[in-house]
Amino acid sequence: MEETRKGMLLVVSGASGTGKGTLVSRLLKEDPSFVFSVSATTRAPREGEVDGVHYHFLTEAQYDELLAKDAFLEHATVHANRYGTLKEEVYSRMEQGQNVLLDIDTQGAFNVMAAAPDCVSVFILPPSYAELKRRLEGRNTERPEDIERRFANARQEIPLMDRYQYIIVNDDLDAAYAQLRAITLAEKQRSNRYFPVVPEA
Ligand code: 5GP
């Protein structure tokens, strides 16, 4: 059947250590209609992170230049580093019918919700604060003060969950992923995004 689709803007937030990254990577791998919006950041790359794939890693001066050019759809300072969603990562792809996934913090998410009210928003929760702390400490990629900052940030962000359309508790990765998949499958079929043409024969 002939059909056209309008791209979905999927905003996913959740504290570091909730398994958000794993859920997002799995969705991108299993559903090629989704593309990841690579954010700009002034944070230093972690081991294994690739410039242009995980983030566009920028100097403060490069980031300021983009800000001055109005290149960001939203931007925020998170854990003392600057992060921003680039307009060019989002709009052209949505026009082509691709679904664009943003992995951004709550400040950025609220700005996107205001600018793009038809976005789909999902908040990922840890099963408990104790488990979140364990996961953060187990990562071994962060300094103790960074772990503390990320944990404190989670305590601030989690009470904002009701401003998102959907909430997923990541207690069991497969179950959490099944919920994310169900949300995206249903949202793709909304009549404001999906336009099939019924043939005569
Ligand atoms: P991390 O340093 O662990 O990669 O990310 C830290 C936080 O910054 C996460 O909550 C992540 O979702 C958020 N983040 C990443 N990119 C962006 C962005 O472009 N804008 C905003 N507002 N937050 C972002």
PDB file of C-alpha atoms and ligand atoms in Angstrom:
ATOM      1  CA  MET A   1       0.000   0.000   0.000  1.00  0.00           C
ATOM      2  CA  GLU A   2       1.196   3.474  -0.829  1.00  0.00           C
ATOM      3  CA  GLU A   3       1.943   5.425   2.337  1.00  0.00           C
ATOM      4  CA  THR A   4       3.820   8.395   3.655  1.00  0.00           C
ATOM      5  CA  ARG A   5       4.973   9.128   7.174  1.00  0.00           C
ATOM      6  CA  LYS A   6       5.914  12.240   9.064  1.00  0.00           C
ATOM      7  CA  GLY A   7       8.916  11.802  11.316  1.00  0.00           C
ATOM      8  CA  MET A   8       8.506  11.540  15.089  1.00  0.00           C
ATOM      9  CA  LEU A   9      10.649  13.476  17.519  1.00  0.00           C
ATOM     10  CA  LEU A  10      11.297  11.085  20.407  1.00  0.00           C
ATOM     11  CA  VAL A  11      12.702  12.675  23.554  1.00  0.00           C
ATOM     12  CA  VAL A  12      14.208  10.260  26.075  1.00  0.00           C
ATOM     13  CA  SER A  13      15.431  11.454  29.482  1.00  0.00           C
ATOM     14  CA  GLY A  14      16.526   9.742  32.656  1.00  0.00           C
ATOM     15  CA  ALA A  15      19.355   9.997  35.125  1.00  0.00           C
ATOM     16  CA  SER A  16      22.793   8.641  34.253  1.00  0.00           C
ATOM     17  CA  GLY A  17      22.849   5.027  35.399  1.00  0.00           C
ATOM     18  CA  THR A  18      19.237   4.199  34.564  1.00  0.00           C
ATOM     19  CA  GLY A  19      20.275   2.151  31.545  1.00  0.00           C
ATOM     20  CA  LYS A  20      18.858   4.798  29.229  1.00  0.00           C
ATOM     21  CA  GLY A  21      21.857   4.532  26.896  1.00  0.00           C
ATOM     22  CA  THR A  22      21.437   0.782  26.498  1.00  0.00           C
ATOM     23  CA  LEU A  23      17.709   1.091  25.778  1.00  0.00           C
ATOM     24  CA  VAL A  24      18.288   3.835  23.231  1.00  0.00           C
ATOM     25  CA  SER A  25      21.102   1.918  21.467  1.00  0.00           C
ATOM     26  CA  ARG A  26      18.905  -1.151  21.211  1.00  0.00           C
ATOM     27  CA  LEU A  27      16.034   0.804  19.679  1.00  0.00           C
ATOM     28  CA  LEU A  28      18.357   2.418  17.123  1.00  0.00           C
ATOM     29  CA  LYS A  29      19.793  -0.973  16.189  1.00  0.00           C
ATOM     30  CA  GLU A  30      16.446  -2.737  15.852  1.00  0.00           C
ATOM     31  CA  ASP A  31      14.418  -0.003  14.179  1.00  0.00           C
ATOM     32  CA  PRO A  32      16.211   1.714  11.299  1.00  0.00           C
ATOM     33  CA  SER A  33      13.442   4.310  11.012  1.00  0.00           C
ATOM     34  CA  PHE A  34      15.017   5.940  14.089  1.00  0.00           C
ATOM     35  CA  VAL A  35      18.146   8.064  13.848  1.00  0.00           C
ATOM     36  CA  PHE A  36      20.100   9.445  16.783  1.00  0.00           C
ATOM     37  CA  SER A  37      20.546  13.177  17.045  1.00  0.00           C
ATOM     38  CA  VAL A  38      24.235  13.604  17.837  1.00  0.00           C
ATOM     39  CA  SER A  39      24.501  16.430  20.360  1.00  0.00           C
ATOM     40  CA  ALA A  40      27.308  18.922  20.707  1.00  0.00           C
ATOM     41  CA  THR A  41      29.100  18.951  24.056  1.00  0.00           C
ATOM     42  CA  THR A  42      32.061  20.519  25.798  1.00  0.00           C
ATOM     43  CA  ARG A  43      32.482  17.387  27.952  1.00  0.00           C
ATOM     44  CA  ALA A  44      35.656  15.346  27.365  1.00  0.00           C
ATOM     45  CA  PRO A  45      35.095  12.030  25.550  1.00  0.00           C
ATOM     46  CA  ARG A  46      34.908   8.887  27.703  1.00  0.00           C
ATOM     47  CA  GLU A  47      36.837   5.822  26.699  1.00  0.00           C
ATOM     48  CA  GLY A  48      35.260   4.290  23.613  1.00  0.00           C
ATOM     49  CA  GLU A  49      33.291   7.387  22.659  1.00  0.00           C
ATOM     50  CA  VAL A  50      33.720   8.487  19.070  1.00  0.00           C
ATOM     51  CA  ASP A  51      33.526  12.080  17.868  1.00  0.00           C
ATOM     52  CA  GLY A  52      30.564  12.541  15.520  1.00  0.00           C
ATOM     53  CA  VAL A  53      28.968   9.269  16.652  1.00  0.00           C
ATOM     54  CA  HIS A  54      28.252   9.669  20.368  1.00  0.00           C
ATOM     55  CA  TYR A  55      28.711  13.435  20.486  1.00  0.00           C
ATOM     56  CA  HIS A  56      30.308  16.233  18.538  1.00  0.00           C
ATOM     57  CA  PHE A  57      33.053  16.967  21.090  1.00  0.00           C
ATOM     58  CA  LEU A  58      33.754  20.692  20.958  1.00  0.00           C
ATOM     59  CA  THR A  59      35.982  23.232  22.650  1.00  0.00           C
ATOM     60  CA  GLU A  60      34.273  26.025  24.596  1.00  0.00           C
ATOM     61  CA  ALA A  61      35.100  28.405  21.724  1.00  0.00           C
ATOM     62  CA  GLN A  62      33.605  26.103  19.066  1.00  0.00           C
ATOM     63  CA  TYR A  63      30.476  25.689  21.173  1.00  0.00           C
ATOM     64  CA  ASP A  64      30.171  29.485  21.625  1.00  0.00           C
ATOM     65  CA  GLU A  65      30.453  29.926  17.877  1.00  0.00           C
ATOM     66  CA  LEU A  66      27.485  27.591  17.290  1.00  0.00           C
ATOM     67  CA  LEU A  67      25.481  29.378  19.990  1.00  0.00           C
ATOM     68  CA  ALA A  68      26.138  32.710  18.277  1.00  0.00           C
ATOM     69  CA  LYS A  69      24.954  31.210  14.963  1.00  0.00           C
ATOM     70  CA  ASP A  70      21.669  30.082  16.582  1.00  0.00           C
ATOM     71  CA  ALA A  71      22.520  26.506  15.592  1.00  0.00           C
ATOM     72  CA  PHE A  72      20.842  24.877  18.612  1.00  0.00           C
ATOM     73  CA  LEU A  73      17.269  23.681  18.941  1.00  0.00           C
ATOM     74  CA  GLU A  74      17.898  23.610  22.704  1.00  0.00           C
ATOM     75  CA  HIS A  75      20.936  23.706  24.931  1.00  0.00           C
ATOM     76  CA  ALA A  76      21.651  23.252  28.621  1.00  0.00           C
ATOM     77  CA  THR A  77      24.416  22.997  31.167  1.00  0.00           C
ATOM     78  CA  VAL A  78      24.347  19.539  32.734  1.00  0.00           C
ATOM     79  CA  HIS A  79      26.823  18.320  35.384  1.00  0.00           C
ATOM     80  CA  ALA A  80      28.975  21.413  34.715  1.00  0.00           C
ATOM     81  CA  ASN A  81      29.324  20.642  31.006  1.00  0.00           C
ATOM     82  CA  ARG A  82      27.441  22.197  28.105  1.00  0.00           C
ATOM     83  CA  TYR A  83      25.256  20.127  25.780  1.00  0.00           C
ATOM     84  CA  GLY A  84      23.102  21.164  22.835  1.00  0.00           C
ATOM     85  CA  THR A  85      20.835  19.647  20.188  1.00  0.00           C
ATOM     86  CA  LEU A  86      21.786  20.867  16.737  1.00  0.00           C
ATOM     87  CA  LYS A  87      18.913  21.973  14.522  1.00  0.00           C
ATOM     88  CA  GLU A  88      20.583  20.381  11.507  1.00  0.00           C
ATOM     89  CA  GLU A  89      20.508  16.970  13.216  1.00  0.00           C
ATOM     90  CA  VAL A  90      16.728  17.168  13.570  1.00  0.00           C
ATOM     91  CA  TYR A  91      14.650  19.076  11.036  1.00  0.00           C
ATOM     92  CA  SER A  92      15.896  17.832   7.666  1.00  0.00           C
ATOM     93  CA  ARG A  93      15.654  14.216   8.788  1.00  0.00           C
ATOM     94  CA  MET A  94      12.117  14.590  10.092  1.00  0.00           C
ATOM     95  CA  GLU A  95      11.036  16.119   6.809  1.00  0.00           C
ATOM     96  CA  GLN A  96      12.396  13.009   5.097  1.00  0.00           C
ATOM     97  CA  GLY A  97      10.101  10.904   7.303  1.00  0.00           C
ATOM     98  CA  GLN A  98      12.777   9.673   9.703  1.00  0.00           C
ATOM     99  CA  ASN A  99      12.141   9.430  13.429  1.00  0.00           C
ATOM    100  CA  VAL A 100      14.707  11.408  15.392  1.00  0.00           C
ATOM    101  CA  LEU A 101      15.725  10.352  18.884  1.00  0.00           C
ATOM    102  CA  LEU A 102      16.996  12.910  21.391  1.00  0.00           C
ATOM    103  CA  ASP A 103      18.744  11.662  24.551  1.00  0.00           C
ATOM    104  CA  ILE A 104      18.672  14.883  26.561  1.00  0.00           C
ATOM    105  CA  ASP A 105      18.279  16.105  30.135  1.00  0.00           C
ATOM    106  CA  THR A 106      15.065  17.467  31.658  1.00  0.00           C
ATOM    107  CA  GLN A 107      15.856  21.142  30.985  1.00  0.00           C
ATOM    108  CA  GLY A 108      16.438  20.413  27.315  1.00  0.00           C
ATOM    109  CA  ALA A 109      13.396  18.144  27.156  1.00  0.00           C
ATOM    110  CA  PHE A 110      11.071  20.842  28.508  1.00  0.00           C
ATOM    111  CA  ASN A 111      12.392  23.296  25.931  1.00  0.00           C
ATOM    112  CA  VAL A 112      11.798  20.767  23.148  1.00  0.00           C
ATOM    113  CA  MET A 113       8.286  20.001  24.471  1.00  0.00           C
ATOM    114  CA  ALA A 114       7.493  23.729  24.277  1.00  0.00           C
ATOM    115  CA  ALA A 115       9.011  24.160  20.803  1.00  0.00           C
ATOM    116  CA  ALA A 116       7.658  20.883  19.361  1.00  0.00           C
ATOM    117  CA  PRO A 117       4.445  19.979  21.218  1.00  0.00           C
ATOM    118  CA  ASP A 118       3.864  16.872  19.098  1.00  0.00           C
ATOM    119  CA  CYS A 119       7.105  15.274  20.309  1.00  0.00           C
ATOM    120  CA  VAL A 120       6.882  11.964  22.171  1.00  0.00           C
ATOM    121  CA  SER A 121       8.496  12.081  25.609  1.00  0.00           C
ATOM    122  CA  VAL A 122       9.713   9.157  27.705  1.00  0.00           C
ATOM    123  CA  PHE A 123      11.332   9.222  31.142  1.00  0.00           C
ATOM    124  CA  ILE A 124      13.425   6.263  32.310  1.00  0.00           C
ATOM    125  CA  LEU A 125      13.508   5.503  36.055  1.00  0.00           C
ATOM    126  CA  PRO A 126      15.895   3.334  38.061  1.00  0.00           C
ATOM    127  CA  PRO A 127      14.292   0.685  40.307  1.00  0.00           C
ATOM    128  CA  SER A 128      15.619   2.498  43.428  1.00  0.00           C
ATOM    129  CA  TYR A 129      18.032   5.236  44.459  1.00  0.00           C
ATOM    130  CA  ALA A 130      20.311   2.606  46.017  1.00  0.00           C
ATOM    131  CA  GLU A 131      20.461   0.671  42.738  1.00  0.00           C
ATOM    132  CA  LEU A 132      21.126   3.880  40.819  1.00  0.00           C
ATOM    133  CA  LYS A 133      24.081   4.639  43.083  1.00  0.00           C
ATOM    134  CA  ARG A 134      25.403   1.103  42.638  1.00  0.00           C
ATOM    135  CA  ARG A 135      25.183   1.404  38.867  1.00  0.00           C
ATOM    136  CA  LEU A 136      26.913   4.788  38.854  1.00  0.00           C
ATOM    137  CA  GLU A 137      29.721   3.506  41.068  1.00  0.00           C
ATOM    138  CA  GLY A 138      30.059   0.348  39.010  1.00  0.00           C
ATOM    139  CA  ARG A 139      30.697   2.270  35.806  1.00  0.00           C
ATOM    140  CA  ASN A 140      34.290   3.132  36.731  1.00  0.00           C
ATOM    141  CA  THR A 141      34.363   5.912  34.165  1.00  0.00           C
ATOM    142  CA  GLU A 142      33.639   8.782  36.541  1.00  0.00           C
ATOM    143  CA  ARG A 143      35.528  10.447  39.366  1.00  0.00           C
ATOM    144  CA  PRO A 144      33.857  10.227  42.829  1.00  0.00           C
ATOM    145  CA  GLU A 145      32.807  13.902  42.686  1.00  0.00           C
ATOM    146  CA  ASP A 146      31.216  13.332  39.267  1.00  0.00           C
ATOM    147  CA  ILE A 147      29.306  10.335  40.628  1.00  0.00           C
ATOM    148  CA  GLU A 148      28.017  12.475  43.495  1.00  0.00           C
ATOM    149  CA  ARG A 149      26.990  15.233  41.106  1.00  0.00           C
ATOM    150  CA  ARG A 150      25.161  12.796  38.823  1.00  0.00           C
ATOM    151  CA  PHE A 151      23.393  11.231  41.788  1.00  0.00           C
ATOM    152  CA  ALA A 152      22.323  14.632  43.156  1.00  0.00           C
ATOM    153  CA  ASN A 153      21.110  15.544  39.677  1.00  0.00           C
ATOM    154  CA  ALA A 154      18.996  12.375  39.551  1.00  0.00           C
ATOM    155  CA  ARG A 155      17.312  13.361  42.820  1.00  0.00           C
ATOM    156  CA  GLN A 156      16.355  16.693  41.228  1.00  0.00           C
ATOM    157  CA  GLU A 157      15.230  15.232  37.895  1.00  0.00           C
ATOM    158  CA  ILE A 158      13.188  12.228  39.025  1.00  0.00           C
ATOM    159  CA  PRO A 159      10.389  14.300  40.658  1.00  0.00           C
ATOM    160  CA  LEU A 160       9.831  15.917  37.231  1.00  0.00           C
ATOM    161  CA  MET A 161       8.792  12.621  35.636  1.00  0.00           C
ATOM    162  CA  ASP A 162       5.109  13.551  35.406  1.00  0.00           C
ATOM    163  CA  ARG A 163       5.864  16.173  32.761  1.00  0.00           C
ATOM    164  CA  TYR A 164       6.696  13.328  30.356  1.00  0.00           C
ATOM    165  CA  GLN A 165       4.014  11.384  28.461  1.00  0.00           C
ATOM    166  CA  TYR A 166       5.472   7.965  29.291  1.00  0.00           C
ATOM    167  CA  ILE A 167       7.442   6.503  32.201  1.00  0.00           C
ATOM    168  CA  ILE A 168       9.490   3.288  32.127  1.00  0.00           C
ATOM    169  CA  VAL A 169      11.094   1.679  35.182  1.00  0.00           C
ATOM    170  CA  ASN A 170      14.259  -0.116  34.141  1.00  0.00           C
ATOM    171  CA  ASP A 171      14.307  -2.961  36.629  1.00  0.00           C
ATOM    172  CA  ASP A 172      14.661  -5.623  33.960  1.00  0.00           C
ATOM    173  CA  LEU A 173      16.289  -4.544  30.697  1.00  0.00           C
ATOM    174  CA  ASP A 174      14.208  -6.777  28.410  1.00  0.00           C
ATOM    175  CA  ALA A 175      10.943  -5.728  30.034  1.00  0.00           C
ATOM    176  CA  ALA A 176      11.903  -2.050  29.889  1.00  0.00           C
ATOM    177  CA  TYR A 177      12.889  -2.390  26.234  1.00  0.00           C
ATOM    178  CA  ALA A 178       9.582  -4.104  25.409  1.00  0.00           C
ATOM    179  CA  GLN A 179       7.779  -1.091  26.873  1.00  0.00           C
ATOM    180  CA  LEU A 180       9.882   1.380  24.894  1.00  0.00           C
ATOM    181  CA  ARG A 181       9.218  -0.627  21.721  1.00  0.00           C
ATOM    182  CA  ALA A 182       5.467  -0.723  22.401  1.00  0.00           C
ATOM    183  CA  ILE A 183       5.417   3.060  22.840  1.00  0.00           C
ATOM    184  CA  THR A 184       7.319   3.700  19.609  1.00  0.00           C
ATOM    185  CA  LEU A 185       5.279   1.184  17.599  1.00  0.00           C
ATOM    186  CA  ALA A 186       2.001   2.746  18.723  1.00  0.00           C
ATOM    187  CA  GLU A 187       3.207   6.324  18.236  1.00  0.00           C
ATOM    188  CA  LYS A 188       4.323   5.543  14.665  1.00  0.00           C
ATOM    189  CA  GLN A 189       0.743   4.615  13.758  1.00  0.00           C
ATOM    190  CA  ARG A 190      -0.834   7.877  14.966  1.00  0.00           C
ATOM    191  CA  SER A 191      -2.994   9.438  12.274  1.00  0.00           C
ATOM    192  CA  ASN A 192      -1.033  12.701  12.447  1.00  0.00           C
ATOM    193  CA  ARG A 193       2.145  10.827  11.430  1.00  0.00           C
ATOM    194  CA  TYR A 194       0.945   7.959   9.251  1.00  0.00           C
ATOM    195  CA  PHE A 195      -0.782   8.550   5.921  1.00  0.00           C
ATOM    196  CA  PRO A 196      -1.646   5.359   4.015  1.00  0.00           C
ATOM    197  CA  VAL A 197      -3.523   5.540   0.729  1.00  0.00           C
ATOM    198  CA  VAL A 198      -6.061   2.741   0.265  1.00  0.00           C
ATOM    199  CA  PRO A 199      -5.837   1.408  -3.286  1.00  0.00           C
ATOM    200  CA  GLU A 200      -8.968   0.659  -5.325  1.00  0.00           C
ATOM    201  CA  ALA A 201      -7.926  -2.929  -5.937  1.00  0.00           C
TER     202      ALA A 201
HETATM  203  P1  5GP B   1      26.558  12.203  29.545  1.00  0.00           P
HETATM  204  O1  5GP B   1      27.634  13.157  29.914  1.00  0.00           O
HETATM  205  O2  5GP B   1      26.368  11.122  30.572  1.00  0.00           O
HETATM  206  O3  5GP B   1      26.689  11.672  28.136  1.00  0.00           O
HETATM  207  O4  5GP B   1      25.181  13.024  29.528  1.00  0.00           O
HETATM  208  C1  5GP B   1      24.799  13.760  30.645  1.00  0.00           C
HETATM  209  C2  5GP B   1      23.391  14.267  30.476  1.00  0.00           C
HETATM  210  O5  5GP B   1      23.329  15.220  29.415  1.00  0.00           O
HETATM  211  C3  5GP B   1      22.381  13.182  30.121  1.00  0.00           C
HETATM  212  O6  5GP B   1      21.236  13.376  30.941  1.00  0.00           O
HETATM  213  C4  5GP B   1      22.068  13.437  28.690  1.00  0.00           C
HETATM  214  O7  5GP B   1      20.749  13.038  28.383  1.00  0.00           O
HETATM  215  C5  5GP B   1      22.208  14.951  28.618  1.00  0.00           C
HETATM  216  N1  5GP B   1      22.408  15.423  27.254  1.00  0.00           N
HETATM  217  C6  5GP B   1      23.115  14.867  26.261  1.00  0.00           C
HETATM  218  N2  5GP B   1      23.020  15.594  25.125  1.00  0.00           N
HETATM  219  C7  5GP B   1      22.219  16.655  25.422  1.00  0.00           C
HETATM  220  C8  5GP B   1      21.716  17.762  24.662  1.00  0.00           C
HETATM  221  O8  5GP B   1      21.974  17.948  23.477  1.00  0.00           O
HETATM  222  N3  5GP B   1      20.935  18.635  25.329  1.00  0.00           N
HETATM  223  C9  5GP B   1      20.585  18.488  26.629  1.00  0.00           C
HETATM  224  N4  5GP B   1      19.783  19.382  27.170  1.00  0.00           N
HETATM  225  N5  5GP B   1      21.032  17.448  27.370  1.00  0.00           N
HETATM  226  C10 5GP B   1      21.832  16.549  26.776  1.00  0.00           C
END
